[in-house]
Amino acid sequence: MASRTIRTRGADLLIDDAGQTEPALVLLHYWGGSARTWDAVISHLPITGRKVVINQRGWGGSRALDGRYDLDALSDDIVDTVTALGIRQYIVVGHSMGGKVAQLLAGRRPLGLAGMVLVAPAPPTPMQVPPAVRAGMLASYQSRGGVLEALQVLSGSALDDACREQVIRDTLSGDAGAKRYWPDHGMTVDITAALTGLEVPVEIVLAEHDQVERGAILKPIFAEHLPSATITTISGIGHLVPLEAPGEIASSCERMIDRVRLIRRVDLDAFIDAMPASREAS
């Protein structure tokens, strides 16, 4: 993939971009991750399909120029990136925190957004996490030992040495403001209004042993706020789904691409069928 920097209205984002055919996939990592979180998923996807993997501001070398790390700023970055790259139609794929950014983005009804794949997503409702626990989350991201302890919660299956070291480096290299915003504010923001009347197709992928975004809690929330979404659960893994089950996530992305293309064909056929009637009426 080719790496480049995109200047948004408030950040310099380091992104990876490959492929040509649309709808493009725009992939957003979790709190503590980077674009590299998606490497194994990308390796399972067709080479020709366009894939844009974003290091969100404060992670993976992306810099916030305006000092903001809030969800609105992260959502603005996606719109600006898609516009700068000239992408006409895309599917946003968001993991955990990236899933909440994707939901807020979809609520804005941006031009070109055609579908969503939410991977172990943070819910649109405020997460009921006590302040002491949130403080502990932030503290764990400050040292190698802390990240190793966090991995015992994040990972439902053993990561190989290279993958584990990648997670540690990504987490420790994050900007202080980016580390702090999510547990202090982001996870408690209510964005449910953004999902009202949302019409794009959505697939939600959960993990059987996820201790962060538990299926028993998420399913009723999304049944209320995204009632038409398809929900699947991957067995035997934890919260780091793109690292633990990359092939399954690639398959979810390909299903959504097929679904979006089918919708586009149906819409085009309906438009063509309506043309003679329109001419006769005139």
Short mmCIF file of N, CA, C and O in Angstrom, two decimals, residues 71 99-101 103-104 123-126 189-195:
data_model
loop_
_atom_site.label_atom_id
_atom_site.label_comp_id
_atom_site.label_asym_id
_atom_site.label_seq_id
_atom_site.Cartn_x
_atom_site.Cartn_y
_atom_site.Cartn_z
N LEU A 71 -14.77 13.15 18.99
CA LEU A 71 -15.41 12.35 17.95
C LEU A 71 -15.80 13.18 16.74
O LEU A 71 -15.72 12.70 15.59
N GLY A 99 -15.52 2.30 15.48
CA GLY A 99 -16.91 2.01 15.19
C GLY A 99 -17.83 3.14 15.63
O GLY A 99 -18.83 3.44 14.97
N LYS A 100 -17.50 3.79 16.74
CA LYS A 100 -18.32 4.92 17.19
C LYS A 100 -18.11 6.12 16.26
O LYS A 100 -19.07 6.83 15.95
N VAL A 101 -16.88 6.32 15.81
CA VAL A 101 -16.62 7.39 14.84
C VAL A 101 -17.42 7.11 13.56
O VAL A 101 -18.03 8.02 12.98
N GLN A 103 -20.23 5.49 13.25
CA GLN A 103 -21.66 5.76 13.47
C GLN A 103 -21.97 7.25 13.41
O GLN A 103 -22.97 7.67 12.82
N LEU A 104 -21.12 8.05 14.03
CA LEU A 104 -21.32 9.50 14.01
C LEU A 104 -21.19 10.02 12.58
O LEU A 104 -21.99 10.87 12.14
N PRO A 123 -20.74 1.33 21.56
CA PRO A 123 -22.14 1.62 21.28
C PRO A 123 -22.39 3.11 21.10
O PRO A 123 -21.58 3.94 21.54
N PRO A 124 -23.52 3.46 20.50
CA PRO A 124 -23.86 4.88 20.38
C PRO A 124 -24.30 5.49 21.71
O PRO A 124 -24.28 6.72 21.86
N THR A 125 -24.69 4.67 22.64
CA THR A 125 -25.09 5.13 23.96
C THR A 125 -23.86 5.32 24.84
O THR A 125 -22.80 4.74 24.59
N PRO A 126 -23.96 6.13 25.90
CA PRO A 126 -22.82 6.27 26.82
C PRO A 126 -22.47 4.93 27.46
O PRO A 126 -23.36 4.20 27.91
N VAL A 189 -19.96 9.73 25.44
CA VAL A 189 -20.77 10.61 24.60
C VAL A 189 -21.96 9.85 24.02
O VAL A 189 -21.83 8.71 23.56
N ASP A 190 -23.11 10.47 24.04
CA ASP A 190 -24.34 9.89 23.49
C ASP A 190 -24.51 10.38 22.05
O ASP A 190 -24.72 11.57 21.80
N ILE A 191 -24.42 9.47 21.08
CA ILE A 191 -24.60 9.84 19.67
C ILE A 191 -25.81 9.13 19.06
O ILE A 191 -25.91 8.99 17.83
N THR A 192 -26.73 8.67 19.89
CA THR A 192 -27.86 7.91 19.37
C THR A 192 -28.70 8.69 18.37
O THR A 192 -29.25 8.10 17.42
N ALA A 193 -28.78 10.01 18.53
CA ALA A 193 -29.56 10.81 17.60
C ALA A 193 -29.03 10.71 16.18
O ALA A 193 -29.79 10.84 15.20
N ALA A 194 -27.73 10.45 16.03
CA ALA A 194 -27.13 10.37 14.70
C ALA A 194 -27.66 9.17 13.91
O ALA A 194 -27.63 9.18 12.67
N LEU A 195 -28.17 8.16 14.59
CA LEU A 195 -28.59 6.94 13.92
C LEU A 195 -30.07 6.93 13.55
O LEU A 195 -30.54 6.00 12.88
#
